[in-house]
Tab-separated table of C-alpha atoms and ligand atoms in Angstrom:
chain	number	residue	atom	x	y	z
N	1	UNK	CA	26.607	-1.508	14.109
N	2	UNK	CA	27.878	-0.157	11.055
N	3	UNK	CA	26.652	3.475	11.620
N	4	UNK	CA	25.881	5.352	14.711
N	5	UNK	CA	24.980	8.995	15.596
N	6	UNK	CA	24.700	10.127	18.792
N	7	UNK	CA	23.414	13.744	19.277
N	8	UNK	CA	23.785	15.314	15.739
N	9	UNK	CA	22.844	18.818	15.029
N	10	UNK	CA	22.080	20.272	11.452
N	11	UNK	CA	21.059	23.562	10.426
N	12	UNK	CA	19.744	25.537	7.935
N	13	UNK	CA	20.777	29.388	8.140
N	14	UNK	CA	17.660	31.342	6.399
N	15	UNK	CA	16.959	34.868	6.250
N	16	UNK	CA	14.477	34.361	9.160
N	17	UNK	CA	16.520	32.563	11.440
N	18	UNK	CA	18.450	29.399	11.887
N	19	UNK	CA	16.038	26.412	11.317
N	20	UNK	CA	16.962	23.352	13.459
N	21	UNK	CA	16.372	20.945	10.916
N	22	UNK	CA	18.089	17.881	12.794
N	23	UNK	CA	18.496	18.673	16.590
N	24	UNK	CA	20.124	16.132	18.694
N	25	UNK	CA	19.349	13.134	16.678
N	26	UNK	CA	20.334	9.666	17.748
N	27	UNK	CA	20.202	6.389	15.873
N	28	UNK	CA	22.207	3.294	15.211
N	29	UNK	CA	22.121	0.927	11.454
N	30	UNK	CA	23.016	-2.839	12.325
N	31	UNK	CA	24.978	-4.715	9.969
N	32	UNK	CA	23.614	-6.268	6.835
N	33	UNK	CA	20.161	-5.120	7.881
N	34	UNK	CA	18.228	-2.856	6.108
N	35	UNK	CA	16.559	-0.011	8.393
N	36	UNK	CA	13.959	2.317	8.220
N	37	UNK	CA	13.798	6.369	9.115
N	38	UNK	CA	10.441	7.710	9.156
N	39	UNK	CA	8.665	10.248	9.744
N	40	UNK	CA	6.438	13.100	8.025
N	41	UNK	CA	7.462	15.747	5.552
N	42	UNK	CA	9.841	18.313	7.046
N	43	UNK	CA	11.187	16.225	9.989
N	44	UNK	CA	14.574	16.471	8.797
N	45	UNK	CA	15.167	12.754	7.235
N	46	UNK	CA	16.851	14.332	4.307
N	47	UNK	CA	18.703	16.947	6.288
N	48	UNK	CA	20.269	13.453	8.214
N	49	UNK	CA	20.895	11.477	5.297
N	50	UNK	CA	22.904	14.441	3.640
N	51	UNK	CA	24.357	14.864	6.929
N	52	UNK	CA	26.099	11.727	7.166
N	53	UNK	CA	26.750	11.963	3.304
N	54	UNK	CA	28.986	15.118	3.951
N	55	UNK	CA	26.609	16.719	0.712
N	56	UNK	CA	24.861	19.436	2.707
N	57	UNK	CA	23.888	22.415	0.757
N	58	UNK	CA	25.375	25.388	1.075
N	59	UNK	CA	23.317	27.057	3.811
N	60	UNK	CA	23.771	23.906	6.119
N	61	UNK	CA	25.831	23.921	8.627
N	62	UNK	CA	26.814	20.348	10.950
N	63	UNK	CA	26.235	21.848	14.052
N	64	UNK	CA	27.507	18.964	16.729
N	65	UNK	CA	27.188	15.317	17.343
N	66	UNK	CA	29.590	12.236	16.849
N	67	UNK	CA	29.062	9.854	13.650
N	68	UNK	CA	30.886	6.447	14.122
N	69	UNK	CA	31.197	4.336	10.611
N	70	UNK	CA	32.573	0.476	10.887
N	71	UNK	CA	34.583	1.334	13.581
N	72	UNK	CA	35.880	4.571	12.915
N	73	UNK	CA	34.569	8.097	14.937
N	74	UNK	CA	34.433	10.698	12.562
N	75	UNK	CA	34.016	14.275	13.759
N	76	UNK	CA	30.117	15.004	12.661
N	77	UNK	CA	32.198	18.867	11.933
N	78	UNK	CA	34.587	17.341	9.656
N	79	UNK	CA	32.643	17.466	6.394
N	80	UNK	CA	35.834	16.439	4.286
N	81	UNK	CA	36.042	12.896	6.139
N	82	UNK	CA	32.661	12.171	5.504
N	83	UNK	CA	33.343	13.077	1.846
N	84	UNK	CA	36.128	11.049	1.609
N	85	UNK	CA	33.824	7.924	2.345
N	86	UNK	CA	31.225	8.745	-0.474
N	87	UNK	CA	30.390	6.026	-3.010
N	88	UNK	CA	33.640	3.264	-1.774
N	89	UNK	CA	32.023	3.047	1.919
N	90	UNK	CA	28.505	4.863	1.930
N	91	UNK	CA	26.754	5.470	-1.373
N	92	UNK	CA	23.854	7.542	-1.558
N	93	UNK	CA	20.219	7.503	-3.721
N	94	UNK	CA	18.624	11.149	-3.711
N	95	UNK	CA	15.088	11.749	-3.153
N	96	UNK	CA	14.747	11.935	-6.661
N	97	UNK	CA	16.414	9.713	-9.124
N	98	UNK	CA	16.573	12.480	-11.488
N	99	UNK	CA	18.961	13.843	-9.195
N	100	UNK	CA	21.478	10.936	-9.576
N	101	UNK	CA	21.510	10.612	-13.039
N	102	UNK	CA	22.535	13.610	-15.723
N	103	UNK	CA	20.194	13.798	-18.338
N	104	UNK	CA	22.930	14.597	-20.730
N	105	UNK	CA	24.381	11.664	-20.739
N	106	UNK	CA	23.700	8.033	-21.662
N	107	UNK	CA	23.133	5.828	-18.088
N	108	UNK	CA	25.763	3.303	-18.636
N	109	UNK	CA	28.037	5.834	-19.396
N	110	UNK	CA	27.404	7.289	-16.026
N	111	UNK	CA	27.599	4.117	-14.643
N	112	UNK	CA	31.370	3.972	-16.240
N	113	UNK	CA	32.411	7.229	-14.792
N	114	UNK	CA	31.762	6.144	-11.479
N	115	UNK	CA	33.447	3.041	-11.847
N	116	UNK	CA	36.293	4.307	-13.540
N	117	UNK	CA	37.059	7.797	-11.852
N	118	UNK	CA	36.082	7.077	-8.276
N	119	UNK	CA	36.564	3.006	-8.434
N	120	UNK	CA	39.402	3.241	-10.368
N	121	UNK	CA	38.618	0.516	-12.705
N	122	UNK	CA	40.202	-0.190	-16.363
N	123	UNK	CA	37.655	0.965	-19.190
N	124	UNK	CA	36.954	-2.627	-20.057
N	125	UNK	CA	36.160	-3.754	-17.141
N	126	UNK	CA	33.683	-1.375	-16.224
N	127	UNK	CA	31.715	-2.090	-19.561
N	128	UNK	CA	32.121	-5.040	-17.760
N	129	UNK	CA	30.625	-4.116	-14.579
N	130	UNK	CA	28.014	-2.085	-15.838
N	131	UNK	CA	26.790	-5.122	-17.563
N	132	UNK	CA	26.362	-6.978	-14.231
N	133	UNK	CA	25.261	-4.048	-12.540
N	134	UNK	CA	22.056	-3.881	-14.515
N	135	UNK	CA	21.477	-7.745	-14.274
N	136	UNK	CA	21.694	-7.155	-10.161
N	137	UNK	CA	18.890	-4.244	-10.230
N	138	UNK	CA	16.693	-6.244	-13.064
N	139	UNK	CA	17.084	-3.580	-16.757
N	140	UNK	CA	18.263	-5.086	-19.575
N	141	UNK	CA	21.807	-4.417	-20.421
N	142	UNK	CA	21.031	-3.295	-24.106
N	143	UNK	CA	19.270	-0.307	-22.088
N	144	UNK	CA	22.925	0.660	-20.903
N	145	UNK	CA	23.145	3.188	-23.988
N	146	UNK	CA	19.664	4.620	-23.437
N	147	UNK	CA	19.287	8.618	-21.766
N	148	UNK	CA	17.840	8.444	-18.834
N	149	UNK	CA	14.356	10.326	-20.407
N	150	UNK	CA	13.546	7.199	-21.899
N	151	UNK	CA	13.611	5.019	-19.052
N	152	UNK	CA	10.545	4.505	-16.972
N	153	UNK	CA	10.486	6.326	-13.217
N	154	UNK	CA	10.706	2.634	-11.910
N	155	UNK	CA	13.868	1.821	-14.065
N	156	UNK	CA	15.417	4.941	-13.845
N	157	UNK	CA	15.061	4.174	-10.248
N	158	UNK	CA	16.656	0.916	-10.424
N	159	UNK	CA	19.621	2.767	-12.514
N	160	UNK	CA	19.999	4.791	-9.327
N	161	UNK	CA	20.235	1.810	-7.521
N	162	UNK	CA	22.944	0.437	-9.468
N	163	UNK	CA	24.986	3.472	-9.397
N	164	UNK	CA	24.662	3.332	-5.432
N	165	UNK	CA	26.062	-0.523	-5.850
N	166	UNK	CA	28.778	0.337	-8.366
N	167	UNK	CA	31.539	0.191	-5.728
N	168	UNK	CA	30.411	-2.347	-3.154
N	169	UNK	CA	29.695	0.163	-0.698
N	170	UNK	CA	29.015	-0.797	2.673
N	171	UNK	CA	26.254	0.691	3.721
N	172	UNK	CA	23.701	2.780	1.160
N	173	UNK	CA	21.362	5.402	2.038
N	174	UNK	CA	18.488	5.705	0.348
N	175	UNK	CA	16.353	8.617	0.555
N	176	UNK	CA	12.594	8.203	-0.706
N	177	UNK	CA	13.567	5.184	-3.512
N	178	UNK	CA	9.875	4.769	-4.308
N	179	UNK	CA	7.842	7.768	-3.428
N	180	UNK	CA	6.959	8.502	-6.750
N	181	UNK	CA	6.233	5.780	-8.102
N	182	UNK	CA	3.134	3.594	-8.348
N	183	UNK	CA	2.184	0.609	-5.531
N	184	UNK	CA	2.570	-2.406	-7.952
N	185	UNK	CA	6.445	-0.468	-9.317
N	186	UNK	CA	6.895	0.429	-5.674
N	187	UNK	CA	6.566	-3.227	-4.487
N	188	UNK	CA	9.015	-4.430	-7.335
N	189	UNK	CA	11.365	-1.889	-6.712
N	190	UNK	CA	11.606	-2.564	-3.043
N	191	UNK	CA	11.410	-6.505	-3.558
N	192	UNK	CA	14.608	-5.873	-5.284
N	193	UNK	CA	16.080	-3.879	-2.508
N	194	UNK	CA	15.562	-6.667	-0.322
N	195	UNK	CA	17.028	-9.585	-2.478
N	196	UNK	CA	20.013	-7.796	-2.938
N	197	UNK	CA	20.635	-6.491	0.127
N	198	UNK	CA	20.087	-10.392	1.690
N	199	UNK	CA	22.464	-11.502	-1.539
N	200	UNK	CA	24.898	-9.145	-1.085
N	201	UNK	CA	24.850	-8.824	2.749
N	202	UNK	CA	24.370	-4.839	2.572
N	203	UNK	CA	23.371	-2.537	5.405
N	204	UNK	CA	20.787	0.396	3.893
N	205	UNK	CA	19.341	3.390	5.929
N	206	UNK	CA	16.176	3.388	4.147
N	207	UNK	CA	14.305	7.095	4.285
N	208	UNK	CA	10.855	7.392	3.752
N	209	UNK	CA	7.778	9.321	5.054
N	210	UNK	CA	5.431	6.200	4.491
N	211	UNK	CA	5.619	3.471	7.169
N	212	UNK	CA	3.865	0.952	5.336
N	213	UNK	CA	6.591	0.977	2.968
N	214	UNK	CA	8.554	0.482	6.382
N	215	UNK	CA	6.144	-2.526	7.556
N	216	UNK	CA	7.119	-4.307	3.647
N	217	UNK	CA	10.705	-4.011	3.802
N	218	UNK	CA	12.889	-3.523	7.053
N	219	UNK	CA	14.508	-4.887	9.511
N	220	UNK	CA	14.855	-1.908	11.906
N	221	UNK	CA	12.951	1.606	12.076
N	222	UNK	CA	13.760	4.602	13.840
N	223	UNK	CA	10.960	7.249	14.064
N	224	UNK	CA	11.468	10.691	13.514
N	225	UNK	CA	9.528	14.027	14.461
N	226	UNK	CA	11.114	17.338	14.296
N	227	UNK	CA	14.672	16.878	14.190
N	228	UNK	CA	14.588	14.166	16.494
N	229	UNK	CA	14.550	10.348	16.576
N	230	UNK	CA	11.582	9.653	18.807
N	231	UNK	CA	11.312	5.626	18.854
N	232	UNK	CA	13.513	2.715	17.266
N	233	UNK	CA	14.101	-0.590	17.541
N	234	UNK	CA	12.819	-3.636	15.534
N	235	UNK	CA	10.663	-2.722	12.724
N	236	UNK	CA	8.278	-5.673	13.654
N	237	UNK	CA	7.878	-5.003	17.545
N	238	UNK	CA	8.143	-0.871	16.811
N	239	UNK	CA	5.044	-0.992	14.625
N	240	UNK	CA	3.039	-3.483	16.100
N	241	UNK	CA	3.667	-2.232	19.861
N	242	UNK	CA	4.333	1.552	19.590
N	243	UNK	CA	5.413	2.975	22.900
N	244	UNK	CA	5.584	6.385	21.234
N	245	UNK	CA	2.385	7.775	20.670
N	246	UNK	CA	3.727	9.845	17.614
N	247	UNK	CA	4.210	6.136	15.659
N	248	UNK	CA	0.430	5.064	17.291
N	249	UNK	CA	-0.295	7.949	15.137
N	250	UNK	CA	1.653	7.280	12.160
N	251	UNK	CA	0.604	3.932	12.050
N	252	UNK	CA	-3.115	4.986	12.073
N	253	UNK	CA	-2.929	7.424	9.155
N	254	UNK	CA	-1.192	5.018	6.214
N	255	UNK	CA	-2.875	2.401	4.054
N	256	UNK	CA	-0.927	-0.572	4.183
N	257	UNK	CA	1.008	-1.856	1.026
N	258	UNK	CA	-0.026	-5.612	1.282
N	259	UNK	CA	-3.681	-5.401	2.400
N	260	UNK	CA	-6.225	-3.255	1.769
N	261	UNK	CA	-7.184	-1.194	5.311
N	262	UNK	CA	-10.343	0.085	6.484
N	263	UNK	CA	-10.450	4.092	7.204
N	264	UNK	CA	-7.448	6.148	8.092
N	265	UNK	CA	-6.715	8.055	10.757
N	266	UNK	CA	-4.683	11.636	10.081
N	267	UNK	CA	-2.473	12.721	13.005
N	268	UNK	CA	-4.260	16.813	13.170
N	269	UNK	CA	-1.945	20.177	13.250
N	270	UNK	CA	0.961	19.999	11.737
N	271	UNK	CA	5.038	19.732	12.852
N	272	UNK	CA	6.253	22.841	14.782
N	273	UNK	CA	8.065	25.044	12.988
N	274	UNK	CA	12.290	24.220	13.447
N	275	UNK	CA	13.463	27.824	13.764
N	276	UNK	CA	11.644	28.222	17.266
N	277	UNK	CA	11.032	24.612	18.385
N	278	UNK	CA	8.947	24.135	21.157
N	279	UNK	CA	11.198	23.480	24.407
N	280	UNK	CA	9.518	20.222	25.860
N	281	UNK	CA	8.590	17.046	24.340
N	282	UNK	CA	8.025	18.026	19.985
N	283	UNK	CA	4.732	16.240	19.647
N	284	UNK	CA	2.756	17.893	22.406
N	285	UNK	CA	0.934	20.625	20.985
N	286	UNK	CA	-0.523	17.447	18.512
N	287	UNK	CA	-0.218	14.404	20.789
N	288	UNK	CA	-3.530	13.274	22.158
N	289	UNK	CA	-1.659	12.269	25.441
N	290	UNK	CA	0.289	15.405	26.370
N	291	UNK	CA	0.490	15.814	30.246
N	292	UNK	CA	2.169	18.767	32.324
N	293	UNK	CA	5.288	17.107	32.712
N	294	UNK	CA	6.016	17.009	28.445
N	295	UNK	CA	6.541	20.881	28.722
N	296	UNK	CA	10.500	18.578	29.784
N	297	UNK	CA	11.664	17.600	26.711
N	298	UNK	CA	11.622	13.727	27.149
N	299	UNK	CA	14.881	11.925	26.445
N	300	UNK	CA	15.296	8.498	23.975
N	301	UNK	CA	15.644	5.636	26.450
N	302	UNK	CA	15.491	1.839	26.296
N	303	UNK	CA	12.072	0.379	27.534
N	304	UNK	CA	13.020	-2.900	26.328
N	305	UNK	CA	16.059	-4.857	25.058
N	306	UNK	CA	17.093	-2.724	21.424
N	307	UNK	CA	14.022	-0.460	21.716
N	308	UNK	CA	14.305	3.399	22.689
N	309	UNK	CA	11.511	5.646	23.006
N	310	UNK	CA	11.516	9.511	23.848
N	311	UNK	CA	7.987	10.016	25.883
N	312	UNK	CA	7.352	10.384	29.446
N	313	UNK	CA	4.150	7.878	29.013
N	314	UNK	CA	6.376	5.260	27.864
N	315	UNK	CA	5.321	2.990	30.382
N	316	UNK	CA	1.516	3.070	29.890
N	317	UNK	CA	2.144	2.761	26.526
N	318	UNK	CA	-0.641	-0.576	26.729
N	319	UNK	CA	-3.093	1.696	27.842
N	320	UNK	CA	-2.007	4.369	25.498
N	321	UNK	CA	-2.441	1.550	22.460
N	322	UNK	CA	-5.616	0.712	22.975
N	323	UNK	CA	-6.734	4.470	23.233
N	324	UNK	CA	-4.354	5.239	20.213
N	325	UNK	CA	-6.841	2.779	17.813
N	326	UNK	CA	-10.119	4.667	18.292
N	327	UNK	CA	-10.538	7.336	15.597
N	328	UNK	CA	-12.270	9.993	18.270
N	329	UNK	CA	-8.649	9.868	20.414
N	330	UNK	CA	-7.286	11.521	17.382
N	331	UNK	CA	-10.126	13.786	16.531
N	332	UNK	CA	-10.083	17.265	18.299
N	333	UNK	CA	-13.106	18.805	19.842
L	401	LIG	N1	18.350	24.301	2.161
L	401	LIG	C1	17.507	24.556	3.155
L	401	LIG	N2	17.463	25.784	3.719
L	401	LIG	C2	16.648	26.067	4.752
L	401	LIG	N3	15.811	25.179	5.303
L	401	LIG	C3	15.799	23.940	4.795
L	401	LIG	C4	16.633	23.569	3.694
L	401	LIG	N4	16.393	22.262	3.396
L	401	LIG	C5	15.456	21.848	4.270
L	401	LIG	N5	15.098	22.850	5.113
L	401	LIG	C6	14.145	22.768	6.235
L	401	LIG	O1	14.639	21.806	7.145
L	401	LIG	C7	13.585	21.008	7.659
L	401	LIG	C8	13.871	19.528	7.378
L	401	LIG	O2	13.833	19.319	5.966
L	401	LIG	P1	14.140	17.902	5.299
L	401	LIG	O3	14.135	18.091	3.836
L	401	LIG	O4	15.342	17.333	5.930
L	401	LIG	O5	12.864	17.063	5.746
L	401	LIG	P2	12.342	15.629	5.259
L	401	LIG	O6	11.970	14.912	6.487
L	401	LIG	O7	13.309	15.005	4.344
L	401	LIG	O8	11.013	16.009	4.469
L	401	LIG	P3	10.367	15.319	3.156
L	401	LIG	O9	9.609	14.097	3.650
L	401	LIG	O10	9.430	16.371	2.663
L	401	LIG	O11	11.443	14.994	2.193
L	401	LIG	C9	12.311	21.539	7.040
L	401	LIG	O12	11.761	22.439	7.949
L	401	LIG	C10	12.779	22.240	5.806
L	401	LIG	O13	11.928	23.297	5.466
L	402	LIG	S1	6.073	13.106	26.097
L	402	LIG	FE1	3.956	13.735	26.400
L	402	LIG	S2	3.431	15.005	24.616
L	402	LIG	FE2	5.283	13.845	24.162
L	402	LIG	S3	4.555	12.058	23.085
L	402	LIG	FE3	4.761	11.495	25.241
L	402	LIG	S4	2.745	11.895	26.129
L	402	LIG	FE4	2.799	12.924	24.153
L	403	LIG	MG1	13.224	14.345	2.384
């Protein structure tokens, strides 16, 4: 593994309360294997990502939990560690690539200030670098004096993705690369992701709220629904034999990116709100399943070898399944 997290808190302090953003999250990257986190909007992917980042904003507050990074155990407290790591060891692309790059400034220029302030490398050699940089990611090099307003969402995306790569970091996190782009500049960006993750043996911690996007493009997936990591394991097995019925769900309500689907499925309700989570299992108040004993929160186990799932129905998950695929389990009276 080249990250793990076992138990990590995050949260937010607001005028209303603390939210619980990310609240005893647990989840493990392999090696040179690119893996998903999903789940929907406002179940604290971002809040993780930034987490491990040590680039938190101001309000948030690491609350517990143990990060371990290629070998090391960082305190999940000690925000300075995990800032020491930034770009050499873990390099990060924002939700939006606007984000990474200043629009002051011309890209490769950016690109050079990178390699040259935190990388340490001689002027000419990141002219250099930046050169190759943009071959790896697929923009022309000329483009290297360009702002980013006059690059494309797709290249400035790519740009983003070269600034991540500028340091031969270990492992990058990527949060949302191609949610706002189109299907046909989503599929090239992420067919991009792959080749040079394969070529240059990375590890990524892919975020994203659409699983099909998972499905395309990783290796691993962990699920996530308020705060918590509630299934993970192979990306293959995880989303073709759900045992959590939160990912049945998921699964059900996006179109796929390589084939056309018939009708989708929404999950109904929405997420609980994180400054007074519900005490038992997260999904019940929305899971078609929910029994008396999820008022227990349900912990992540392993139901098979490398797969962990958090739901006391884990084990009639086959059952579950084939309820899971008719629209009318998911409809409520
Ligand atoms: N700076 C902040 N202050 C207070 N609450 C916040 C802050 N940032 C996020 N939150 C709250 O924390 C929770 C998790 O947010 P987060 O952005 O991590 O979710 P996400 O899964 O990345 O969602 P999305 O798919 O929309 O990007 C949400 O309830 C959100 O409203
Ligand atoms: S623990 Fe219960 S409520 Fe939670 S997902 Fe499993 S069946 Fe549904
Ligand atoms: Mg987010």
């Amino acid at each position: 593994m080249i990250l793990t997290i076992e138990d990590l808190k995050v949260h937010y302090r607001s005028r209303r309360g603390a939210v619980q953003a990310v609240d005893g999250a647990d989840l493990s990257v392999p090696k040179g294997q690119i893996m998903g986190l999903v789940g929907e909007s406002g179940c604290g992917k971002t809040t993780l990502a930034r987490a491990i980042m040590g680039v938190l904003p101001r309000n948030g507050l690491l609350a517990g939990g143990k990060i371990h990074f290629d070998g090391r155990e960082l305190r999940a407290r000690d925000e300075s560690a995990l800032r020491a790591l930034r770009w050499r060891d873990i390099s990060f692309i924002p939700q939006s690539a606007m984000n990474s790059l200043d629009p002051v400034y011309r890209v490769g220029d950016q690109l050079k200030e990178v390699l040259v302030q935190r990388g340490g490398y001689a002027r000419e050699r990141a002219t250099e670098r930046s050169v190759e940089l943009f071959g790896l990611v697929g923009l022309d090099p000329a483009r290297l004096r360009d702002y980013p307003h006059q690059f494309s969402g797709g290249m400035r995306q790519r740009a983003a993705i070269a600034l991540a790569l500028a340091l031969d970091p270990k492992l990058i996190i990527a949060d949302e690369p191609v949610t706002a782009l189109d299907v046909i500049v989503q599929r090239q960006i992420l067919d991009t992701l792959k080749e040079l993750q394969r070529q240059l043996r990375l590890s990524v911690l892919l975020v994203t709220h659409d699983i099909s996007v998972v499905a395309y493009v990783c290796d691993q997936v962990a699920v996530m629904y308020a705060g918590r990591v509630v299934e993970s394991g192979p990306a293959q097995v995880v989303l073709t034999r759900p045992f959590h019925p939160y990912t049945m769900g998921l699964y059900n309500a996006f179109p796929d990116l390589e084939r056309a689907t018939g009708e989708l499925t929404p999950i109904e309700g929405s997420p609980p709100d994180l400054r007074t989570p519900p005490e038992g299992c997260r999904f019940e108040a929305r899971c078609p399943f929910a029994v008396s004993d999820c008022g227990k929160a349900p912990a992540l186990e392993e139901i098979e070898q490398g797969h962990q799932v958090a739901c006391w129905r884990a084990g009639e998950a086959v059952q579950l399944r084939e309820q899971a695929a008719e629209v009318s389990t998911w409809q409520r009276s």
